[in-house]
Coordinates of C-alpha atoms and ligand atoms in Angstrom, one line a residue:
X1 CA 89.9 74.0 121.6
X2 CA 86.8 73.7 123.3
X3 CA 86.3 73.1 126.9
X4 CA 86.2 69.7 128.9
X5 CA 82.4 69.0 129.4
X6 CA 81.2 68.4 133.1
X7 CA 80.7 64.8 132.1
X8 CA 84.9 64.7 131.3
X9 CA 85.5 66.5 134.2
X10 CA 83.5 64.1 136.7
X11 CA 85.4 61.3 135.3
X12 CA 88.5 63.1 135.9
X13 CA 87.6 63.1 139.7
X14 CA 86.7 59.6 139.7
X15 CA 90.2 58.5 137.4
X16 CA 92.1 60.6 140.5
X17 CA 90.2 58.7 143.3
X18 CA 90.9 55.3 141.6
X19 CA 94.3 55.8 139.3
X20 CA 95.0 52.2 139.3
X21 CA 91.2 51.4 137.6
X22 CA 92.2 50.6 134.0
X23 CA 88.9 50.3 132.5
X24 CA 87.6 53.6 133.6
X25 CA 90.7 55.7 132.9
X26 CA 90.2 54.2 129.2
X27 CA 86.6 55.1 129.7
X28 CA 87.7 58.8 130.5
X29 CA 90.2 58.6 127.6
X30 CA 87.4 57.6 125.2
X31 CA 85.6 60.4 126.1
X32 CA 88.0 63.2 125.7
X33 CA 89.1 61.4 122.5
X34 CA 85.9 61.6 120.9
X35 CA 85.4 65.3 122.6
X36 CA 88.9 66.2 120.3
X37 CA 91.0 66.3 123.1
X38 CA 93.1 63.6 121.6
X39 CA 96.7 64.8 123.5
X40 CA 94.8 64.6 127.0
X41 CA 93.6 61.1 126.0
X42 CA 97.1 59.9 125.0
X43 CA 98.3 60.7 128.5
X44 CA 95.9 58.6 130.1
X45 CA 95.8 55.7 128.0
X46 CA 99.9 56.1 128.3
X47 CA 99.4 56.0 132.1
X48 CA 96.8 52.7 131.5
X49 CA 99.6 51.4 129.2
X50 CA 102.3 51.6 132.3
X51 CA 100.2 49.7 134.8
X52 CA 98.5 46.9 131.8
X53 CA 100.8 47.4 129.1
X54 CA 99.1 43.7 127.3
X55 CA 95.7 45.6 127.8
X56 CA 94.3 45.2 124.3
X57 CA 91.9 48.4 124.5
X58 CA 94.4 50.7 125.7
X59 CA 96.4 49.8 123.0
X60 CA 93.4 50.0 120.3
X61 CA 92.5 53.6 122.0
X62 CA 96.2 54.7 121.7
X63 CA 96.7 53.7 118.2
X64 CA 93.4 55.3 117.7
X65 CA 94.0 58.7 119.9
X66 CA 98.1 58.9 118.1
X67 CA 96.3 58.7 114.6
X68 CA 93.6 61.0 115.7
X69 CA 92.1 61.8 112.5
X70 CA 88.5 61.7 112.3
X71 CA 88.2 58.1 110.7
X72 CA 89.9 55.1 113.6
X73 CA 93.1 54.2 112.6
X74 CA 94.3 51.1 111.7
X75 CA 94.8 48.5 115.0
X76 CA 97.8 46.3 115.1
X77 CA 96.0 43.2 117.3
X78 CA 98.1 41.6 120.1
X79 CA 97.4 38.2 118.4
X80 CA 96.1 36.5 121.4
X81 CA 93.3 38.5 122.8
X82 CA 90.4 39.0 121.0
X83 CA 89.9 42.9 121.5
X84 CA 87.1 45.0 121.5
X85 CA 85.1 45.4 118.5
X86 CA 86.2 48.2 116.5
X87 CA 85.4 51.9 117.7
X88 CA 82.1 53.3 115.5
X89 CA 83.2 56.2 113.5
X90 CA 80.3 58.6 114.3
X91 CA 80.2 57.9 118.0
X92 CA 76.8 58.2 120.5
X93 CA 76.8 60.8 122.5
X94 CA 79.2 61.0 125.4
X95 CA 76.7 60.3 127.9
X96 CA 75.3 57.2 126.0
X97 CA 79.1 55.4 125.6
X98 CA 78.9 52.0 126.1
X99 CA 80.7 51.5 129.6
X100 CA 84.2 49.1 129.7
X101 CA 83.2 45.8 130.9
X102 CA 82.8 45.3 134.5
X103 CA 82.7 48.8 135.1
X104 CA 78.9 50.2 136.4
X105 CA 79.1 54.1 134.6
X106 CA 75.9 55.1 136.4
X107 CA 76.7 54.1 139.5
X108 CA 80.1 55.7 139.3
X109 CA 78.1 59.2 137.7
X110 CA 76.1 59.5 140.5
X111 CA 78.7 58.8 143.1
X112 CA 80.9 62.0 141.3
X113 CA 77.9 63.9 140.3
X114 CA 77.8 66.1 142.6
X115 CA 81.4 66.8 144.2
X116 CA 81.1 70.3 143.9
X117 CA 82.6 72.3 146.6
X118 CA 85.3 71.3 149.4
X119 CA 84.2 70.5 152.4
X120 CA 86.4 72.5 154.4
X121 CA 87.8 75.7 153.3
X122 CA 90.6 76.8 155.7
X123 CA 94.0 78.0 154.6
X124 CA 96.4 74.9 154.7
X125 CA 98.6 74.5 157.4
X126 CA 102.3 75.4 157.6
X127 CA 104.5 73.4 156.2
X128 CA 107.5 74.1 157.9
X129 CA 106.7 72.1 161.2
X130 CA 104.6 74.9 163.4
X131 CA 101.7 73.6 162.1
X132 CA 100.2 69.8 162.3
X133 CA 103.2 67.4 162.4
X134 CA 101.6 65.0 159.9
X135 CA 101.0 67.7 157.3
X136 CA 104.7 68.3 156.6
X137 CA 105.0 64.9 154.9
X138 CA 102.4 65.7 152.3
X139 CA 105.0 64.3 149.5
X140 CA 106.6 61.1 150.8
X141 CA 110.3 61.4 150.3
X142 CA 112.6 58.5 150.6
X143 CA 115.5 57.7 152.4
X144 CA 119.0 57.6 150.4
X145 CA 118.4 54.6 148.6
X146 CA 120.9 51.8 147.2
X147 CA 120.0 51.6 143.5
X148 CA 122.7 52.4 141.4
X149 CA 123.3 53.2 138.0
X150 CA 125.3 50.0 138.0
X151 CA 121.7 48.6 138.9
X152 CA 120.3 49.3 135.4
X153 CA 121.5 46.9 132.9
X154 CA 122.6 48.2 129.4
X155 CA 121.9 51.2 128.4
X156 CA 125.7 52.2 127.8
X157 CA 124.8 55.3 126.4
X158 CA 122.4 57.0 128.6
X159 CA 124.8 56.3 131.7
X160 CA 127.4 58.0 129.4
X161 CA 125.7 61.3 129.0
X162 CA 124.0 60.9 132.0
X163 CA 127.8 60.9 134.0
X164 CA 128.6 63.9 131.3
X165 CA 125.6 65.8 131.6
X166 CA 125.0 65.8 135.3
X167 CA 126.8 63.7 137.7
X168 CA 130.3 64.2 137.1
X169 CA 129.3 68.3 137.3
X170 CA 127.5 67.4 140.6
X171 CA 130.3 65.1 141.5
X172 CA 133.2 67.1 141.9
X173 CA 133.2 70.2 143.7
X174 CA 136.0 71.4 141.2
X175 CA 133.8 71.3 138.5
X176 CA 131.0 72.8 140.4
X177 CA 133.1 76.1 141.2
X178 CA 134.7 76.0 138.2
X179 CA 130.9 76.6 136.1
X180 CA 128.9 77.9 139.1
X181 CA 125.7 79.1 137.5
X182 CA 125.9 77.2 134.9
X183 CA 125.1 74.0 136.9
X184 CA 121.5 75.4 137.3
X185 CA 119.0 73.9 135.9
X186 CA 117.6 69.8 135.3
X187 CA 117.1 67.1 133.3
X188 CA 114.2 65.8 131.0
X189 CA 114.2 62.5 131.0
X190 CA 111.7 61.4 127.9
X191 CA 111.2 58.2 125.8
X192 CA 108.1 55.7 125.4
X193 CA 106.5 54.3 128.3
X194 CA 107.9 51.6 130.5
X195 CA 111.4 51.8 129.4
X196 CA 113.3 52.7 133.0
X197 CA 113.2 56.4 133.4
X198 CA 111.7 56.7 136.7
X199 CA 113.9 53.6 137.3
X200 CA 116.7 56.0 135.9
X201 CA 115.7 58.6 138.1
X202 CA 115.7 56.8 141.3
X203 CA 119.7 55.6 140.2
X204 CA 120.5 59.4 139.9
X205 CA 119.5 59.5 143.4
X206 CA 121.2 56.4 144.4
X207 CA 124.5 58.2 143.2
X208 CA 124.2 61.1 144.5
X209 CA 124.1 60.0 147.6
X210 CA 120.4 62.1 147.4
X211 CA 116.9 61.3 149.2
X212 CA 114.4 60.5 146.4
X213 CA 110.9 62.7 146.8
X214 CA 109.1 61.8 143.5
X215 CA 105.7 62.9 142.6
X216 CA 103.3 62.7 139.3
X217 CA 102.5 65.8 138.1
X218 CA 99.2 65.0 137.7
X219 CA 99.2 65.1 142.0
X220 CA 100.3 68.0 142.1
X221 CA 97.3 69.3 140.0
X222 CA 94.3 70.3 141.8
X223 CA 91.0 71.2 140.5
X224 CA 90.7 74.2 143.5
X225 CA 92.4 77.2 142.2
X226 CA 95.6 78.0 143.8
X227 CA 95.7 74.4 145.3
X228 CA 98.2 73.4 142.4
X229 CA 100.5 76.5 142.5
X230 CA 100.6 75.7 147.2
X231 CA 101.2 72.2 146.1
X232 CA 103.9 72.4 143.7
X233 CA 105.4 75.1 146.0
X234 CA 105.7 72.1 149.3
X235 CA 106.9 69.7 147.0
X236 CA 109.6 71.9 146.4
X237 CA 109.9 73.1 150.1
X238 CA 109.8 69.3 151.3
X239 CA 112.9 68.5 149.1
X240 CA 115.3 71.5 150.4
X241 CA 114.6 70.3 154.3
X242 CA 115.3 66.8 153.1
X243 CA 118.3 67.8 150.5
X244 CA 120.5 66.5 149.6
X245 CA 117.4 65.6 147.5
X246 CA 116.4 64.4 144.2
X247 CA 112.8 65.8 142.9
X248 CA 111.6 63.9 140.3
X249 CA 108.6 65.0 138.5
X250 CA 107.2 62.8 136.3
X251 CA 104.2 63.2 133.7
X252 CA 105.5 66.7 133.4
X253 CA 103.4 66.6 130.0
X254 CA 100.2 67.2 132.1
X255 CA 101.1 70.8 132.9
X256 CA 101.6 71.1 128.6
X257 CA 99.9 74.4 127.8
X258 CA 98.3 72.6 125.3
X259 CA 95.9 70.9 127.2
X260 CA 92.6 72.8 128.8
X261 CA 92.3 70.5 132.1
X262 CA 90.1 73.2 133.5
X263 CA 88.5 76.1 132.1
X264 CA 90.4 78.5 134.2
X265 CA 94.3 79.8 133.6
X266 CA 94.9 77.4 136.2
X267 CA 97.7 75.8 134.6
X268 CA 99.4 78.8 133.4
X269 CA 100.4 79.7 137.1
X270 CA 101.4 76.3 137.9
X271 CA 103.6 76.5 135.1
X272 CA 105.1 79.4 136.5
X273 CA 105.0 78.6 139.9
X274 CA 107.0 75.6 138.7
X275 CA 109.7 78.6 137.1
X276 CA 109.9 79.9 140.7
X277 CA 110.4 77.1 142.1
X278 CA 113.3 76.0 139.8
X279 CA 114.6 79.4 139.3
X280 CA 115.1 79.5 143.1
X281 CA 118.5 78.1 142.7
X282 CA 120.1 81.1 142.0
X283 CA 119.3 82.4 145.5
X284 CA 121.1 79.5 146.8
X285 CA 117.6 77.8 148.3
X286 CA 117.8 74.7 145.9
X287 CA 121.5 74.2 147.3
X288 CA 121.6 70.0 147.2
X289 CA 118.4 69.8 145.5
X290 CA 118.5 68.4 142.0
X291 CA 115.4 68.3 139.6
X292 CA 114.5 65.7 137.2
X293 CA 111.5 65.0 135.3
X294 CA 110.0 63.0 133.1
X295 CA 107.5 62.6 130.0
X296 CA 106.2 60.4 127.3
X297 CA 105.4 63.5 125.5
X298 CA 108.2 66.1 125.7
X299 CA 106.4 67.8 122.5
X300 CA 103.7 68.6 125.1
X301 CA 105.4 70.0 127.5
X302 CA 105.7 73.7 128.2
X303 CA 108.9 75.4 125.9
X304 CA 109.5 77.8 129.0
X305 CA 110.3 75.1 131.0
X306 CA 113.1 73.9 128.6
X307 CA 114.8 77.2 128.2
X308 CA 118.5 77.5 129.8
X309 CA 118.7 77.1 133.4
X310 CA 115.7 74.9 134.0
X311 CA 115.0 71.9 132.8
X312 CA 117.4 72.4 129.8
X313 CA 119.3 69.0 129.1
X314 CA 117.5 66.5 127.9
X315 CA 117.9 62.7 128.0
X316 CA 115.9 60.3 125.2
X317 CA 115.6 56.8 127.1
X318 CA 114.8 53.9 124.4
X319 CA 113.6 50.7 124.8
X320 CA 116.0 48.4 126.7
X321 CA 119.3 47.1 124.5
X322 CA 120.0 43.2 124.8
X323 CA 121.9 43.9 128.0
X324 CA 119.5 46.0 129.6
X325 CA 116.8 43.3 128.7
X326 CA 118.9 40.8 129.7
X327 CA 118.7 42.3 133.4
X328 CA 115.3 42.9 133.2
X329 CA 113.8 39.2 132.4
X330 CA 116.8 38.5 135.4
X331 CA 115.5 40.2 137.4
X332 CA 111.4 39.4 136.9
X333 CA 112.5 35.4 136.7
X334 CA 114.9 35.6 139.7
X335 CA 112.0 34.3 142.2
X336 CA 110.0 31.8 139.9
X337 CA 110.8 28.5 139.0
X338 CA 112.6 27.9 136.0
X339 CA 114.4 25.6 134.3
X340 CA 116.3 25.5 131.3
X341 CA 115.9 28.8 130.2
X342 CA 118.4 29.9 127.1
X343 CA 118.5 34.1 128.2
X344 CA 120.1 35.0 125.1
X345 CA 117.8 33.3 123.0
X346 CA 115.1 35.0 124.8
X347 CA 116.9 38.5 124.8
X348 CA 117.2 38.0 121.1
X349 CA 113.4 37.1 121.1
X350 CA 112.1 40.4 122.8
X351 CA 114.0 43.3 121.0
X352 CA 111.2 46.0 120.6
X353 CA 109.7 45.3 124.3
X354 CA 109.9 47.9 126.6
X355 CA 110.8 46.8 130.9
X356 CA 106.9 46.8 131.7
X357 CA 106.3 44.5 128.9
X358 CA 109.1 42.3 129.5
X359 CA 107.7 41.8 133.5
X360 CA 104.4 41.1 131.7
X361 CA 106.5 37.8 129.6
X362 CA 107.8 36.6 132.3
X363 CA 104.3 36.7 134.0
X364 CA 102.2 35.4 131.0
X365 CA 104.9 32.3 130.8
X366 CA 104.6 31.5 134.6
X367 CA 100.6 31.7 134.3
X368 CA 100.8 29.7 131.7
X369 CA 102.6 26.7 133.2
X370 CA 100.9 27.1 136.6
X371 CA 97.8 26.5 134.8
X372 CA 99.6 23.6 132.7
X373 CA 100.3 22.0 136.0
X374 CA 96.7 22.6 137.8
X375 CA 95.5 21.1 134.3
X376 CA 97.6 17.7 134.0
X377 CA 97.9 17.4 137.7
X378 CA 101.7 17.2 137.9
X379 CA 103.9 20.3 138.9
X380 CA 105.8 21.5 136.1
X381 CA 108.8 24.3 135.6
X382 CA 108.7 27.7 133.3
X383 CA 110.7 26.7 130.3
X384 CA 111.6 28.1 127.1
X385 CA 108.7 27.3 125.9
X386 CA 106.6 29.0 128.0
X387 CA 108.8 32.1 127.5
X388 CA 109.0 32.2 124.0
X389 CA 105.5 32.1 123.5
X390 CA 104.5 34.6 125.4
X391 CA 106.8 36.8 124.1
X392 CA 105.6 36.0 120.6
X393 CA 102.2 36.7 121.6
X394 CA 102.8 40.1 122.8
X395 CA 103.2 43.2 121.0
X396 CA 105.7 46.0 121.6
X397 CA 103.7 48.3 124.0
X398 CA 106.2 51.0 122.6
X399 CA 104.6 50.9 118.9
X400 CA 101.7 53.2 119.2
X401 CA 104.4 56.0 120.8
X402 CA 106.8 55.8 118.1
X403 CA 104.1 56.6 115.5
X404 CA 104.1 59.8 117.2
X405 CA 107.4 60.1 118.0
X406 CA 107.8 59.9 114.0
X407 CA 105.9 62.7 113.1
X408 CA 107.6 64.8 115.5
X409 CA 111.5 63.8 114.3
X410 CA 109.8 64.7 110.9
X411 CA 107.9 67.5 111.0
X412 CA 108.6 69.1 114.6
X413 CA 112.7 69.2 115.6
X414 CA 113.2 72.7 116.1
X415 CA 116.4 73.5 116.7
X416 CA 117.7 69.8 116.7
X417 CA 116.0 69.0 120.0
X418 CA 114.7 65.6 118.7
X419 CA 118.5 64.4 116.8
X420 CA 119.0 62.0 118.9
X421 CA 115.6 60.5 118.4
X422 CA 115.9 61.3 115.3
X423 CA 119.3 59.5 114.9
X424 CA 117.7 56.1 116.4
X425 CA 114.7 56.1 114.2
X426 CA 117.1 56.9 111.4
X427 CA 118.9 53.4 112.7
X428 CA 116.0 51.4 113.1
X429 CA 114.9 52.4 109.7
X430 CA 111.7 54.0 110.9
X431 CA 111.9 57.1 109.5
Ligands
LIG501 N1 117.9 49.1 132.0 C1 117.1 48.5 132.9 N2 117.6 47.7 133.8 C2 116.8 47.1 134.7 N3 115.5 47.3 134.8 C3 114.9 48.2 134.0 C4 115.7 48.8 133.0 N4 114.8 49.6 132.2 C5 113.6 49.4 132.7 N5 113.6 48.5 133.8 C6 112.5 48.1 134.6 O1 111.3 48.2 133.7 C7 110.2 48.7 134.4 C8 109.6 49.9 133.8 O2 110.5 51.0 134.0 P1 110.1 52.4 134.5 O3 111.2 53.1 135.0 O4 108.9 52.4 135.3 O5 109.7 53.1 133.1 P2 109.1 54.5 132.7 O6 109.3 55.4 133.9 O7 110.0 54.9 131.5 O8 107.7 54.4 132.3 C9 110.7 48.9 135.8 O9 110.3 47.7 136.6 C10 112.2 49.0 135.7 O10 112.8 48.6 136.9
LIG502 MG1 107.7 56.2 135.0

């Protein structure tokens, strides 16, 4: 694999300054895309996909990035917007690719052309509390919270093995004595995008009784050498002064070893810092803290982190079930005025959607009738109506990760680590 160009790696710096800027995060995708680095792109278009999940590019790059051959893939077209025109096979240039509307590429090149070194270079300071006071809440951790796993609707089966796999150990101190080492170790969390496992994550939490210190693994990364090996290190450190403590690590994919985010080995030690830091439990320092992570990719991520005693059980969270959906459009409707509205027609009307796209329904129907009511004059209600087609007029944000998820159930389940992915796709009749 060849090495990100400066170009890729300028974007990079301007994606991390601006994570919530859609259009150039799918401009940085495009690039490493059409540079071959088609798993880096499907992370960020995945990311774009969490915060615009209706976004009709994001969705043409991913179906573009998951087929990754070298002629574009075919594009399912969210029926309403009128996407893009369709990607060129033999691309310009990277430098010469037509910037995302509304989004000035030369300005934003020579703003992050030349951030070359740090300004300052001192060692950090300490993080247990000599040093500056504000510098030992580098990772924001919060309080015990109240959500429960009686908070997330549905999903019978993941509270099952989730009360199996981990709480009830955790639970009873019986239990805990009774398998002692054993208990070592975390919990992958991994399914399509939007579909409630950070939401999952922050239940564990709630029932354990646990603080909640989450962090992307993509903070954690730093383009300074050893700055991602110190960082993952304080995360870590943060969570046993706060523990009991839940450490969620999510987009654990971006430390896969198959992806060259810098030139250097960089990632290799991060990787293992990351082994340190969770092998630290058996010298009694992660005492109350409890790791979970998750990933839209778990084919990406790094095999030693899955072996025994890490992050060795793993948890497949699907789209949400009627019941689960049913407390998701709930939930998004609870402060907008409806009237009228039949749930379990609409929760029949949305299988497929994932939690973010189901917000983004319950937001298109509420534009939708505002705009009715600013049009005729006269203040109307959301209704069915209103629901329904929105929900018709989106497509499953979920679709483009399934492809994927395929070809792994097919051609990739080692050791049976996919079978229950491979047992719902069997279901579904997708495989
Ligand atoms: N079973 C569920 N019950 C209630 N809300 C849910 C459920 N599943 C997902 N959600 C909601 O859907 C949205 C997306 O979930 P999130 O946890 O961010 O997904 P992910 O981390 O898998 O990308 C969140 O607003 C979350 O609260
Ligand atoms: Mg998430």
């Amino acid at each position: 694999m060849t090495a990100e160009s400066p170009l890729i790696h300028s974007m990079r710096t301007a994606v991390a300054a601006a994570p919530e800027d859609v259009p150039l995060r799918l401009h940085l995708a495009e690039l490493l895309l059409e540079a071959g680095h088609a798993d880096a792109a499907v992370a960020e278009i995945a990311v774009t996909l969490q915060h615009a999940p209706g976004d009709a590019r994001a969705r043409e790059l991913m179906a573009r990035a998951m087929g990754a051959g070298p002629s574009p893939a075919v594009i399912p077209e969210p029926a309403a917007t009128p996407g893009p025109p369709a990607p060129v096979p033999d691309a310009p240039p990277a430098s010469e690719v037509r910037p995302a509307a509304g989004f000035d590429w030369r300005a934003a090149e020579n703003q992050v052309g030349d951030v070359v070194p740090p300004r300052y270079t001192e060692a950090p300071l300490t993080v247990d509390g000599s040093g500056d006071p504000g510098d030992a809440d580098a990772w924001d951790v919060e309080s015990p919270g109240t959500v429960r796993l009686a908070d997330v609707g549905g999903m019978q089966e993941v509270k099952e093995r989730l009360e199996a796999a981990f709480l009830a150990p955790l639970r009873n101190p019986e239990l805990r004595r009774l398998y002692g080492k054993s208990l070592r170790g975390g919990l992958l969390l991994y399914g399509p995008p939007g579909c409630g496992k950070t939401f999952i994550a922050r239940a564990v939490a709630g029932e354990l009784g646990a603080s909640f210190l989450s962090v992307s693994v993509n903070d954690v990364l730093d383009m300074w050498i050893g700055n991602s090996e110190r960082n993952m290190h304080e995360v870590f450190q943060t969570a046993r002064r706060q523990a009991p403590c839940v450490v969620f690590l999510d987009e654990l994919d971006a430390l896969g070893g198959k992806r060259s985010r810098t030139q250097s080995n960089g990632m290799r030690t991060t990787v293992n810092q990351l082994l340190t830091e969770l092998d630290g439990v058996d010298a009694g320092a992660n005492e109350g803290v409890f790791v979970l992570a998750a990933t839209n990719v778990p084919w990406d991520v790094d095999i030693a982190l899955r072996r025994p005693g890490r992050l060795d059980r793993t948890l497949l969270v699907l789209p949400p079930d009627g019941p689960a959906r049913e407390a998701i459009l709930r939930y998004h409707l609870r402060e907008r005025p409806i009237e009228n509205v039949d749930l379990g027609k609409l929760v029949k009307a949305t299988d497929g959607l994932s939690g973010a796209d189901l917000a983004h329904v319950c937001e298109a129907a509420a534009e939708h009738a505002l705009l009715d009511s600013a049009r005729t004059g006269t203040v109307r209600m959301i209704g069915m109506k209103d629901l329904l087609a929105a929900a018709r007029k989106i497509a499953p944000s979920t679709e483009p990760w399934f492809a994927a998820a395929r070809n792994v159930a097919m051609y990739a389940n080692d050791g049976g680590m996919y079978d229950d992915l491979v047992t719902y796709l069997k279901k579904k009749r997708k495989l």
